[in-house]
């Protein structure tokens, strides 16, 4: 996102948009070139305003300003694209993905612990009595019932998975937003996800 | 002049009209909410954003603006994009862990099947006693290659 420094290469994207003289030392010049920079600055100007953007950049050390400009442009473009949620909608979508993955991990870990608990093969039979026709031993029956019981455990886990996912969503939202301590934000997250992901239901948060 | 000004009009030190665009979303009991939003976006930009939206979406927009403003004040460099980066990292970590565990399950399942097949093979093997052939009686003595007590 580098651009002219305003001294002789023409106005930067910001000054071009603002139709003003691009002075030497323009705060925006290093970050908004006269091509794509103009479009980006237009979004930043619409959402934050040039004055606010300038003040924010001046408060940041120069070696960190590029990162700040990138994130400001990202937020501004997201807000222009989605005036209601901006990039917060993306955050809610990612939070939902994390919750789904955590639920899947919990299910898989339960399954693997079940596999670890399967009964070991029985020890070799002792020196035998007179020959007998081959037949099913008691150990063979026990191992098949072990597989049956593990599948029952997995079935039980499946039915409770959706409840655990919704519980985890409420708790994850609480964990991420705990500093804000604003119940409206959690309801905003639930509204957004319910609007975008049909069929997802949430257990009410205990903090409200 | 309204007897109860909203947080925005109090902050801006102005009269709060009955149709104030801010008053439904910035109540006077939460002054921080408007202060953050005003610091990052400015009152006029917030008003423009809200006015361009249908009334039933304005509340959500106000909430999301407050969330972003709060994130930007807390982290002036990355803002809410910092949270997005963190979430992508968490997703990557969870997917990596999931892949590892799924591979472990595949190995355990394969081992369990191998054990089961081995067990079936052992049980179906004929019961062979090297010391007692069907036609012989007694005990085989390897030193003499003879069956004792059976000849």
XYZ file of N, CA, C and O in Angstrom, chain A:
832
model
N 0.826 -1.188 0.000
C 0.000 0.000 0.000
C 0.873 1.256 0.000
O 0.485 2.285 0.529
N 2.044 1.160 -0.584
C 2.919 2.339 -0.566
C 2.507 3.274 -1.665
O 1.856 2.903 -2.651
N 2.874 4.511 -1.487
C 2.466 5.483 -2.504
C 3.419 6.640 -2.512
O 4.440 6.662 -1.817
N 3.141 7.667 -3.267
C 4.036 8.839 -3.326
C 4.034 9.560 -1.992
O 3.083 9.455 -1.221
N 5.116 10.258 -1.723
C 5.175 10.967 -0.453
C 4.684 12.394 -0.587
O 4.814 13.191 0.289
N 4.105 12.703 -1.696
C 3.447 14.013 -1.826
C 4.358 15.125 -2.279
O 3.896 16.243 -2.474
N 5.650 14.830 -2.452
C 6.533 15.945 -2.767
C 6.608 16.215 -4.252
O 6.611 17.360 -4.679
N 6.588 15.185 -5.076
C 6.730 15.485 -6.502
C 6.057 14.449 -7.370
O 6.069 14.548 -8.592
N 5.468 13.421 -6.744
C 4.900 12.347 -7.532
C 3.416 12.495 -7.711
O 2.740 11.527 -8.002
N 2.868 13.644 -7.558
C 1.429 13.821 -7.668
C 0.792 13.570 -6.324
O 1.424 13.066 -5.384
N -0.496 13.878 -6.247
C -1.155 13.730 -4.946
C -1.332 12.257 -4.604
O -1.469 11.401 -5.494
N -1.358 11.969 -3.318
C -1.626 10.599 -2.888
C -3.118 10.315 -3.079
O -3.910 11.223 -3.389
N -3.488 9.073 -2.863
C -4.872 8.694 -3.064
C -5.826 9.457 -2.172
O -6.936 9.802 -2.572
N -5.389 9.747 -0.959
C -6.257 10.468 -0.025
C -6.473 11.904 -0.472
O -7.609 12.402 -0.522
N -5.383 12.574 -0.812
C -5.500 13.961 -1.228
C -6.197 14.073 -2.571
O -6.888 15.066 -2.848
N -6.015 13.061 -3.394
C -6.733 13.045 -4.674
C -8.228 12.963 -4.416
O -9.029 13.653 -5.051
N -8.618 12.122 -3.475
C -10.031 11.985 -3.148
C -10.564 13.264 -2.518
O -11.676 13.709 -2.817
N -9.755 13.869 -1.653
C -10.198 15.070 -0.951
C -10.033 16.326 -1.795
O -10.442 17.414 -1.374
N -9.388 16.151 -2.947
C -9.155 17.277 -3.864
C -8.429 18.415 -3.146
O -8.888 19.559 -3.129
N -7.328 18.029 -2.551
C -6.526 19.043 -1.880
C -5.077 18.844 -2.252
O -4.694 17.786 -2.771
N -4.288 19.807 -1.943
C -2.861 19.727 -2.240
C -2.225 18.700 -1.304
O -2.469 18.727 -0.098
N -1.443 17.844 -1.897
C -0.767 16.820 -1.094
C 0.566 17.395 -0.630
O 1.514 17.488 -1.411
N 0.633 17.776 0.637
C 1.821 18.447 1.147
C 2.898 17.424 1.489
O 2.622 16.224 1.656
N 4.104 17.920 1.649
C 5.195 17.039 2.080
C 4.927 16.624 3.519
O 4.580 17.443 4.363
N 5.064 15.332 3.780
C 4.777 14.856 5.128
C 3.317 14.540 5.338
O 2.874 14.383 6.476
N 2.565 14.432 4.231
C 1.148 14.044 4.349
C 1.060 12.704 5.072
O 1.748 11.743 4.714
N 0.213 12.641 6.063
C 0.129 11.440 6.906
C -0.365 10.241 6.109
O -0.035 9.094 6.404
N -1.150 10.510 5.068
C -1.757 9.410 4.307
C -0.898 8.962 3.124
O -1.067 7.855 2.627
N 0.003 9.798 2.698
C 0.713 9.548 1.437
C 1.446 8.206 1.386
O 1.412 7.526 0.353
N 2.118 7.798 2.479
C 2.850 6.528 2.378
C 1.942 5.318 2.201
O 2.417 4.234 1.859
N 0.668 5.486 2.471
C -0.193 4.299 2.553
C -1.301 4.270 1.507
O -1.935 3.235 1.321
N -1.547 5.380 0.846
C -2.633 5.426 -0.129
C -2.073 5.953 -1.450
O -1.832 7.149 -1.590
N -1.863 5.021 -2.399
C -1.359 5.480 -3.700
C -2.517 6.089 -4.491
O -3.672 6.061 -4.070
N -2.170 6.608 -5.642
C -3.171 7.374 -6.392
C -4.111 6.479 -7.194
O -5.027 6.982 -7.832
N -3.890 5.161 -7.159
C -4.784 4.265 -7.914
C -5.792 3.598 -6.973
O -6.847 4.148 -6.676
N -5.407 2.418 -6.490
C -6.313 1.692 -5.594
C -6.464 2.398 -4.255
O -7.487 2.249 -3.572
N -5.445 3.154 -3.912
C -5.482 3.888 -2.651
C -6.647 4.848 -2.573
O -7.191 5.102 -1.500
N -7.043 5.389 -3.705
C -8.164 6.331 -3.719
C -9.458 5.628 -3.323
O -10.267 6.159 -2.548
N -9.635 4.424 -3.857
C -10.843 3.644 -3.523
C -10.861 3.297 -2.047
O -11.892 3.408 -1.371
N -9.705 2.846 -1.560
C -9.633 2.479 -0.145
C -9.884 3.683 0.739
O -10.598 3.604 1.744
N -9.291 4.798 0.361
C -9.479 5.984 1.202
C -10.911 6.466 1.170
O -11.419 7.008 2.149
N -11.569 6.264 0.050
C -12.975 6.661 -0.032
C -13.794 5.932 1.025
O -14.657 6.526 1.697
N -13.519 4.625 1.187
C -14.235 3.857 2.201
C -13.861 4.337 3.597
O -14.734 4.500 4.466
N -12.569 4.561 3.820
C -12.118 5.036 5.135
C -12.748 6.383 5.453
O -13.195 6.638 6.577
N -12.826 7.242 4.467
C -13.402 8.558 4.687
C -14.887 8.456 4.998
O -15.420 9.163 5.866
N -15.570 7.553 4.305
C -17.012 7.424 4.506
C -17.318 6.901 5.909
O -18.279 7.322 6.539
N -16.532 5.935 6.361
C -16.843 5.282 7.636
C -16.236 6.031 8.828
O -16.919 6.289 9.818
N -14.981 6.375 8.721
C -14.299 6.983 9.873
C -14.192 8.508 9.754
O -14.173 9.197 10.769
N -14.075 8.973 8.532
C -13.808 10.399 8.324
C -12.302 10.628 8.262
O -11.515 9.967 8.956
N -11.898 11.597 7.424
C -10.472 11.865 7.239
C -9.822 12.349 8.527
O -8.699 11.973 8.874
N -10.534 13.212 9.242
C -9.988 13.775 10.471
C -9.756 12.690 11.515
O -8.687 12.630 12.143
N -10.739 11.819 11.709
C -10.589 10.737 12.689
C -9.477 9.785 12.283
O -8.690 9.336 13.114
N -9.424 9.469 10.997
C -8.374 8.562 10.527
C -7.000 9.178 10.760
O -6.067 8.505 11.212
N -6.881 10.454 10.485
C -5.606 11.141 10.683
C -5.206 11.127 12.157
O -4.054 10.844 12.514
N -6.172 11.439 13.031
C -5.877 11.422 14.474
C -5.453 10.038 14.928
O -4.510 9.891 15.725
N -6.127 8.996 14.438
C -5.770 7.636 14.854
C -4.352 7.309 14.422
O -3.579 6.736 15.178
N -4.001 7.672 13.193
C -2.661 7.351 12.707
C -1.591 8.125 13.453
O -0.506 7.602 13.734
N -1.894 9.363 13.808
C -0.907 10.162 14.527
C -0.638 9.619 15.921
O 0.442 9.825 16.479
N -1.595 8.917 16.483
C -1.404 8.350 17.822
C -0.588 7.067 17.799
O -0.226 6.541 18.839
N -0.340 6.542 16.606
C 0.362 5.249 16.484
C 1.801 5.507 16.059
O 2.062 6.400 15.256
N 2.751 4.712 16.595
C 4.145 4.881 16.162
C 4.267 4.657 14.656
O 3.552 3.823 14.085
N 5.167 5.367 13.995
C 5.256 5.295 12.524
C 5.464 3.885 11.991
O 4.917 3.540 10.935
N 6.234 3.038 12.726
C 6.512 1.703 12.194
C 5.304 0.781 12.310
O 5.325 -0.333 11.807
N 4.260 1.230 12.974
C 3.043 0.415 13.099
C 1.890 0.964 12.265
O 0.800 0.385 12.236
N 2.132 2.078 11.585
C 1.012 2.721 10.904
C 0.532 1.934 9.697
O -0.663 1.969 9.366
N 1.420 1.233 9.048
C 0.988 0.458 7.893
C -0.044 -0.596 8.309
O -1.088 -0.765 7.666
N 0.238 -1.308 9.404
C -0.726 -2.297 9.909
C -2.055 -1.637 10.246
O -3.127 -2.174 9.958
N -1.966 -0.472 10.859
C -3.197 0.226 11.237
C -4.000 0.619 10.003
O -5.228 0.489 9.975
N -3.312 1.089 8.973
C -4.015 1.488 7.749
C -4.678 0.278 7.096
O -5.823 0.339 6.634
N -3.961 -0.843 7.087
C -4.528 -2.055 6.491
C -5.803 -2.453 7.215
O -6.822 -2.764 6.595
N -5.756 -2.440 8.543
C -6.941 -2.864 9.293
C -8.065 -1.836 9.189
O -9.245 -2.202 9.131
N -7.715 -0.564 9.150
C -8.757 0.456 8.968
C -9.445 0.281 7.617
O -10.678 0.364 7.524
N -8.661 0.035 6.594
C -9.247 -0.170 5.258
C -10.134 -1.409 5.257
O -11.226 -1.404 4.670
N -9.664 -2.457 5.917
C -10.457 -3.691 5.979
C -11.799 -3.425 6.634
O -12.860 -3.819 6.130
N -11.765 -2.759 7.781
C -13.016 -2.475 8.492
C -13.918 -1.554 7.679
O -15.139 -1.750 7.626
N -13.328 -0.558 7.057
C -14.132 0.389 6.292
C -14.789 -0.292 5.097
O -15.991 -0.101 4.842
N -14.018 -1.105 4.378
C -14.588 -1.790 3.218
C -15.663 -2.784 3.647
O -16.687 -2.944 2.962
N -15.431 -3.451 4.786
C -16.443 -4.386 5.290
C -17.721 -3.645 5.659
O -18.829 -4.139 5.430
N -17.576 -2.456 6.233
C -18.749 -1.691 6.635
C -19.502 -1.170 5.416
O -20.733 -1.132 5.411
N -18.777 -0.792 4.383
C -19.431 -0.346 3.151
C -20.199 -1.511 2.513
O -21.309 -1.355 2.017
N -19.591 -2.690 2.574
C -20.223 -3.876 1.986
C -21.437 -4.328 2.805
O -22.441 -4.763 2.266
N -21.315 -4.244 4.131
C -22.393 -4.669 5.029
C -22.594 -3.577 6.070
O -21.952 -3.594 7.118
N -23.464 -2.619 5.793
C -23.620 -1.476 6.713
C -24.152 -1.865 8.088
O -23.985 -1.114 9.044
N -24.789 -3.029 8.194
C -25.364 -3.395 9.494
C -24.305 -4.005 10.402
O -24.144 -3.599 11.540
N -23.578 -5.001 9.895
C -22.638 -5.719 10.758
C -21.177 -5.387 10.501
O -20.334 -5.621 11.356
N -20.854 -4.888 9.329
C -19.450 -4.621 9.021
C -18.651 -5.911 9.121
O -19.106 -6.968 8.719
N -17.442 -5.834 9.674
C -16.628 -7.044 9.797
C -16.998 -7.843 11.041
O -16.469 -8.939 11.261
N -17.895 -7.316 11.854
C -18.338 -8.067 13.037
C -19.088 -9.321 12.598
O -19.034 -10.362 13.263
N -19.783 -9.228 11.443
C -20.447 -10.413 10.915
C -19.454 -11.531 10.628
O -19.722 -12.705 10.890
N -18.315 -11.161 10.100
C -17.271 -12.146 9.829
C -16.779 -12.769 11.134
O -16.510 -13.976 11.203
N -16.663 -11.948 12.169
C -16.229 -12.456 13.474
C -17.221 -13.494 13.982
O -16.833 -14.567 14.463
N -18.509 -13.194 13.872
C -19.516 -14.145 14.358
C -19.453 -15.449 13.570
O -19.589 -16.538 14.121
N -19.245 -15.348 12.256
C -19.140 -16.552 11.436
C -17.947 -17.398 11.874
O -18.054 -18.633 11.995
N -16.825 -16.754 12.109
C -15.630 -17.488 12.537
C -15.823 -18.092 13.922
O -15.370 -19.206 14.191
N -16.491 -17.352 14.818
C -16.765 -17.895 16.144
C -17.598 -19.165 16.034
O -17.353 -20.162 16.741
N -18.567 -19.145 15.162
C -19.416 -20.322 14.964
C -18.580 -21.493 14.454
O -18.739 -22.636 14.899
N -17.653 -21.194 13.532
C -16.776 -22.256 13.025
C -15.935 -22.849 14.142
O -15.748 -24.067 14.219
N -15.406 -21.991 14.996
C -14.572 -22.471 16.104
C -15.401 -23.366 17.019
O -14.947 -24.435 17.444
N -16.606 -22.949 17.316
C -17.464 -23.736 18.203
C -17.758 -25.092 17.571
O -17.706 -26.127 18.249
N -18.066 -25.091 16.274
C -18.348 -26.356 15.598
C -17.137 -27.278 15.637
O -17.268 -28.486 15.889
N -15.967 -26.724 15.407
C -14.755 -27.538 15.423
C -14.486 -28.073 16.815
O -14.065 -29.217 16.988
N -14.725 -27.236 17.838
C -14.496 -27.694 19.210
C -15.471 -28.816 19.563
O -15.109 -29.775 20.245
N -16.699 -28.711 19.091
C -17.673 -29.774 19.356
C -17.238 -31.058 18.647
O -17.318 -32.155 19.218
N -16.759 -30.915 17.429
C -16.308 -32.091 16.681
C -15.097 -32.720 17.368
O -14.992 -33.941 17.474
N -14.194 -31.884 17.856
C -13.019 -32.388 18.576
C -13.437 -33.155 19.816
O -12.883 -34.216 20.116
N -14.393 -32.606 20.559
C -14.841 -33.269 21.778
C -15.442 -34.632 21.439
O -15.185 -35.632 22.122
N -16.216 -34.687 20.348
C -16.823 -35.941 19.932
C -15.747 -36.951 19.540
O -15.772 -38.107 19.955
N -14.772 -36.493 18.762
C -13.712 -37.384 18.290
C -12.878 -37.868 19.478
O -12.481 -39.033 19.544
N -12.612 -36.983 20.423
C -11.818 -37.385 21.595
C -12.572 -38.401 22.439
O -11.974 -39.327 22.988
N -13.886 -38.246 22.539
C -14.677 -39.240 23.265
C -14.611 -40.576 22.539
O -14.508 -41.644 23.154
N -14.647 -40.521 21.218
C -14.606 -41.752 20.433
C -13.260 -42.453 20.608
O -13.184 -43.665 20.749
N -12.194 -41.673 20.617
C -10.872 -42.289 20.720
C -10.666 -42.859 22.114
O -10.022 -43.886 22.284
N -11.240 -42.208 23.118
C -11.100 -42.764 24.469
C -11.886 -44.057 24.565
O -11.507 -44.970 25.288
N -12.981 -44.155 23.811
C -13.728 -45.404 23.780
C -12.906 -46.505 23.125
O -12.877 -47.639 23.612
N -12.218 -46.166 22.032
C -11.389 -47.166 21.367
C -10.262 -47.622 22.278
O -9.886 -48.793 22.287
N -9.715 -46.716 23.074
C -8.638 -47.096 23.999
C -9.148 -48.040 25.069
O -8.403 -48.859 25.591
N -10.457 -47.912 25.403
C -10.987 -48.746 26.486
C -11.464 -50.098 26.005
O -11.958 -50.887 26.793
N -11.345 -50.421 24.687
C -11.815 -51.723 24.196
C -11.074 -52.843 24.904
O -9.886 -52.731 25.187
N -11.754 -54.013 25.209
C -11.091 -55.106 25.948
C -9.959 -55.699 25.130
O -10.047 -55.825 23.920
N -8.859 -56.055 25.849
C -7.700 -56.645 25.187
C -8.031 -58.073 24.756
O -8.898 -58.723 25.364
N -7.345 -58.603 23.739
C -7.543 -60.002 23.342
C -7.211 -60.913 24.526
O -6.284 -60.634 25.293
N -7.932 -62.020 24.701
C -7.688 -62.895 25.852
C -6.338 -63.582 25.713
O -5.796 -63.701 24.611
N -5.772 -64.083 26.817
C -4.475 -64.773 26.757
C -4.633 -66.090 26.002
O -5.747 -66.612 25.871
N -3.536 -66.659 25.511
C -3.619 -67.917 24.765
C -4.227 -69.000 25.657
O -4.026 -69.006 26.876
N -4.967 -69.930 25.054
C -5.606 -70.968 25.867
C -4.565 -71.882 26.509
O -3.467 -72.055 25.985
N -4.867 -72.465 27.649
C -3.923 -73.365 28.331
C -3.766 -74.663 27.532
O -4.534 -74.912 26.610
N -2.790 -75.482 27.872
C -2.594 -76.776 27.197
C -3.899 -77.563 27.217
O -4.573 -77.645 28.234
N -4.242 -78.084 26.106
C -5.631 -78.478 25.926
C -5.952 -79.884 26.387
O -5.106 -80.755 26.467
N -7.142 -80.074 26.605
C -7.735 -81.394 26.798
C -7.843 -82.089 25.436
O -7.361 -81.549 24.461
N -8.478 -83.204 25.357
C -8.649 -83.895 24.078
C -9.279 -82.985 23.040
O -9.972 -82.049 23.390
N -8.998 -83.241 21.766
C -9.447 -82.324 20.717
C -10.956 -82.197 20.707
O -11.677 -83.152 20.940
N -11.388 -80.983 20.451
C -12.808 -80.684 20.411
C -13.091 -79.971 19.112
O -12.235 -79.308 18.551
N -14.295 -80.037 18.643
C -14.623 -79.295 17.420
C -14.551 -77.796 17.695
O -14.829 -77.347 18.797
N -14.130 -76.997 16.723
C -14.033 -75.548 16.937
C -15.399 -74.955 17.227
O -16.399 -75.358 16.650
N -15.438 -73.978 18.176
C -16.697 -73.320 18.532
C -16.379 -71.943 19.044
O -15.244 -71.620 19.367
N -17.408 -71.141 19.171
C -17.223 -69.788 19.680
C -16.898 -69.858 21.153
O -17.627 -70.443 21.943
N -15.776 -69.201 21.539
C -15.423 -69.159 22.944
C -16.113 -67.959 23.583
O -16.618 -67.070 22.923
N -16.090 -67.938 24.917
C -16.702 -66.818 25.642
C -15.969 -65.517 25.366
O -16.550 -64.453 25.358
N -14.654 -65.586 25.124
C -13.888 -64.359 24.869
C -14.307 -63.714 23.570
O -14.349 -62.508 23.424
N -14.632 -64.516 22.560
C -15.060 -63.974 21.273
C -16.377 -63.217 21.445
O -16.597 -62.162 20.882
N -17.296 -63.775 22.237
C -18.574 -63.104 22.469
C -18.346 -61.802 23.196
O -18.964 -60.781 22.904
N -17.415 -61.785 24.132
C -17.178 -60.574 24.919
C -16.664 -59.443 24.046
O -17.064 -58.297 24.175
N -15.763 -59.748 23.081
C -15.206 -58.677 22.257
C -16.281 -58.102 21.356
O -16.322 -56.920 21.088
N -17.229 -58.917 20.839
C -18.266 -58.327 19.987
C -19.197 -57.478 20.818
O -19.670 -56.452 20.367
N -19.491 -57.870 22.062
C -20.355 -57.003 22.870
C -19.645 -55.720 23.211
O -20.263 -54.684 23.386
N -18.267 -55.749 23.293
C -17.526 -54.510 23.527
C -17.722 -53.535 22.404
O -17.927 -52.343 22.600
N -17.702 -54.022 21.139
C -17.931 -53.134 20.006
C -19.346 -52.586 20.045
O -19.600 -51.441 19.736
N -20.286 -53.438 20.434
C -21.661 -52.967 20.493
C -21.787 -51.865 21.512
O -22.417 -50.847 21.289
N -21.174 -52.048 22.697
C -21.317 -51.021 23.733
C -20.660 -49.737 23.304
O -21.119 -48.659 23.614
N -19.528 -49.788 22.548
C -18.893 -48.547 22.102
C -19.791 -47.830 21.131
O -19.902 -46.619 21.126
N -20.506 -48.571 20.245
C -21.373 -47.887 19.297
C -22.534 -47.248 20.034
O -23.034 -46.214 19.654
N -23.014 -47.847 21.130
C -24.061 -47.222 21.915
C -23.588 -45.919 22.523
O -24.324 -44.949 22.582
N -22.339 -45.913 22.995
C -21.790 -44.693 23.575
C -21.774 -43.601 22.522
O -22.165 -42.466 22.754
N -21.357 -43.950 21.281
C -21.255 -42.934 20.237
C -22.632 -42.429 19.873
O -22.820 -41.250 19.612
N -23.634 -43.319 19.845
C -24.984 -42.881 19.517
C -25.470 -41.891 20.564
O -26.061 -40.876 20.251
N -25.211 -42.223 21.825
C -25.631 -41.324 22.903
C -24.961 -39.968 22.752
O -25.560 -38.936 22.958
N -23.676 -39.993 22.388
C -22.952 -38.730 22.240
C -23.530 -37.921 21.097
O -23.619 -36.709 21.161
N -23.942 -38.572 20.003
C -24.479 -37.843 18.860
C -25.700 -37.050 19.257
O -25.868 -35.906 18.859
N -26.578 -37.664 20.079
C -27.818 -36.970 20.395
C -27.558 -35.759 21.258
O -28.318 -34.820 21.245
N -26.491 -35.768 22.040
C -26.226 -34.625 22.910
C -25.296 -33.626 22.273
O -24.985 -32.611 22.847
N -24.800 -33.893 21.048
C -23.792 -33.022 20.437
C -24.340 -31.634 20.164
O -23.677 -30.640 20.379
N -25.596 -31.549 19.665
C -26.119 -30.237 19.306
C -26.313 -29.391 20.553
O -26.078 -28.198 20.549
N -26.701 -30.007 21.656
C -26.850 -29.243 22.893
C -25.494 -28.747 23.361
O -25.360 -27.611 23.788
N -24.496 -29.593 23.253
C -23.161 -29.167 23.687
C -22.664 -28.038 22.807
O -22.026 -27.113 23.273
N -22.951 -28.091 21.475
C -22.484 -27.041 20.566
C -23.123 -25.717 20.951
O -22.476 -24.684 20.995
N -24.441 -25.710 21.260
C -25.088 -24.457 21.590
C -24.589 -23.947 22.934
O -24.423 -22.753 23.127
N -24.333 -24.852 23.874
C -23.780 -24.424 25.150
C -22.413 -23.793 24.940
O -22.096 -22.760 25.514
N -21.610 -24.437 24.102
C -20.271 -23.910 23.859
C -20.339 -22.573 23.154
O -19.498 -21.709 23.384
N -21.342 -22.348 22.268
C -21.461 -21.070 21.581
C -21.726 -19.992 22.592
O -21.103 -18.939 22.571
N -22.664 -20.237 23.520
C -22.974 -19.223 24.515
C -21.757 -18.955 25.385
O -21.415 -17.808 25.659
N -21.061 -20.009 25.789
C -19.900 -19.797 26.656
C -18.767 -19.152 25.899
O -18.023 -18.344 26.444
N -18.593 -19.469 24.594
C -17.512 -18.867 23.826
C -17.786 -17.396 23.622
O -16.884 -16.567 23.725
N -19.028 -17.054 23.299
C -19.362 -15.639 23.142
C -19.091 -14.913 24.448
O -18.566 -13.799 24.454
N -19.430 -15.540 25.572
C -19.167 -14.910 26.846
C -17.682 -14.695 27.057
O -17.254 -13.655 27.529
N -16.889 -15.683 26.687
C -15.450 -15.580 26.909
C -14.850 -14.476 26.048
O -14.039 -13.691 26.517
N -15.265 -14.370 24.787
C -14.677 -13.369 23.894
C -15.135 -11.981 24.287
O -14.389 -11.020 24.223
N -16.375 -11.859 24.701
C -16.933 -10.538 24.938
C -16.973 -10.173 26.413
O -17.640 -9.224 26.779
N -16.262 -10.923 27.260
C -16.450 -10.700 28.685
C -16.023 -9.303 29.092
O -16.574 -8.731 30.019
N -15.040 -8.738 28.402
C -14.612 -7.412 28.796
C -15.648 -6.365 28.459
O -15.723 -5.327 29.095
N -16.438 -6.620 27.442
C -17.436 -5.641 27.085
C -18.593 -5.661 28.064
O -19.235 -4.648 28.302
N -18.866 -6.824 28.658
C -19.924 -6.959 29.663
C -21.211 -6.330 29.147
O -21.827 -5.495 29.777
N -21.591 -6.728 27.946
C -22.774 -6.147 27.347
C -23.633 -7.275 26.820
O -23.300 -7.922 25.823
N -24.783 -7.494 27.502
C -25.654 -8.583 27.071
C -26.208 -8.336 25.691
O -26.534 -9.264 24.972
N -26.321 -7.040 25.267
C -26.837 -6.743 23.932
C -25.938 -7.333 22.856
O -26.411 -7.729 21.792
N -24.636 -7.397 23.112
C -23.725 -7.889 22.094
C -23.934 -9.371 21.881
O -23.889 -9.877 20.754
N -24.181 -10.102 22.972
C -24.420 -11.530 22.819
C -25.710 -11.765 22.060
O -25.807 -12.681 21.243
N -26.724 -10.955 22.340
C -27.961 -11.136 21.604
C -27.744 -10.749 20.139
O -28.342 -11.336 19.247
N -26.854 -9.786 19.880
C -26.520 -9.427 18.496
C -25.888 -10.604 17.785
O -26.235 -10.917 16.646
N -24.973 -11.301 18.494
C -24.318 -12.466 17.886
C -25.355 -13.544 17.587
O -25.349 -14.149 16.517
N -26.269 -13.767 18.537
C -27.273 -14.811 18.320
C -28.187 -14.434 17.152
O -28.526 -15.270 16.324
N -28.580 -13.143 17.107
C -29.436 -12.706 16.005
C -28.747 -12.917 14.669
O -29.341 -13.375 13.704
N -27.430 -12.551 14.624
C -26.712 -12.653 13.364
C -26.624 -14.093 12.915
O -26.893 -14.419 11.765
N -26.224 -14.967 13.846
C -26.029 -16.360 13.455
C -27.366 -16.998 13.116
O -27.489 -17.760 12.157
N -28.416 -16.681 13.873
C -29.722 -17.248 13.560
C -30.200 -16.769 12.204
O -30.825 -17.511 11.460
N -29.848 -15.525 11.875
C -30.285 -14.980 10.590
C -29.549 -15.666 9.454
O -30.127 -15.949 8.411
N -28.262 -15.932 9.637
C -27.451 -16.444 8.540
C -27.397 -17.954 8.494
O -27.185 -18.528 7.439
N -27.554 -18.601 9.645
C -27.437 -20.042 9.693
C -28.755 -20.593 10.178
O -29.000 -20.685 11.381
N -29.622 -20.942 9.251
C -30.941 -21.409 9.624
C -30.855 -22.698 10.411
O -30.057 -23.585 10.117
N -31.689 -22.807 11.415
C -31.741 -24.043 12.172
C -30.858 -24.037 13.383
O -30.964 -24.931 14.226
N -29.952 -23.056 13.506
C -29.102 -23.008 14.700
C -29.903 -22.365 15.805
O -30.476 -21.303 15.637
N -29.950 -23.052 16.945
C -30.668 -22.490 18.079
C -29.704 -22.388 19.250
O -28.739 -23.132 19.360
N -29.983 -21.445 20.129
C -29.070 -21.175 21.231
C -29.787 -21.316 22.552
O -30.942 -20.953 22.696
N -28.986 -21.818 23.527
C -29.484 -21.836 24.879
C -29.240 -20.455 25.448
O -28.166 -19.874 25.230
N -30.201 -19.846 26.169
C -29.980 -18.507 26.718
C -28.753 -18.491 27.602
O -28.489 -19.436 28.343
N -27.989 -17.382 27.490
C -26.784 -17.245 28.285
C -27.150 -17.054 29.744
O -28.123 -16.389 30.076
N -26.362 -17.657 30.631
C -26.653 -17.537 32.057
C -26.314 -16.165 32.590
O -26.723 -15.798 33.660
N -25.495 -15.381 31.820
C -25.090 -14.066 32.328
C -26.193 -13.055 32.174
O -26.155 -11.994 32.752
N -27.233 -13.365 31.336
C -28.267 -12.325 31.144
C -29.387 -12.422 32.171
O -29.734 -13.553 32.564
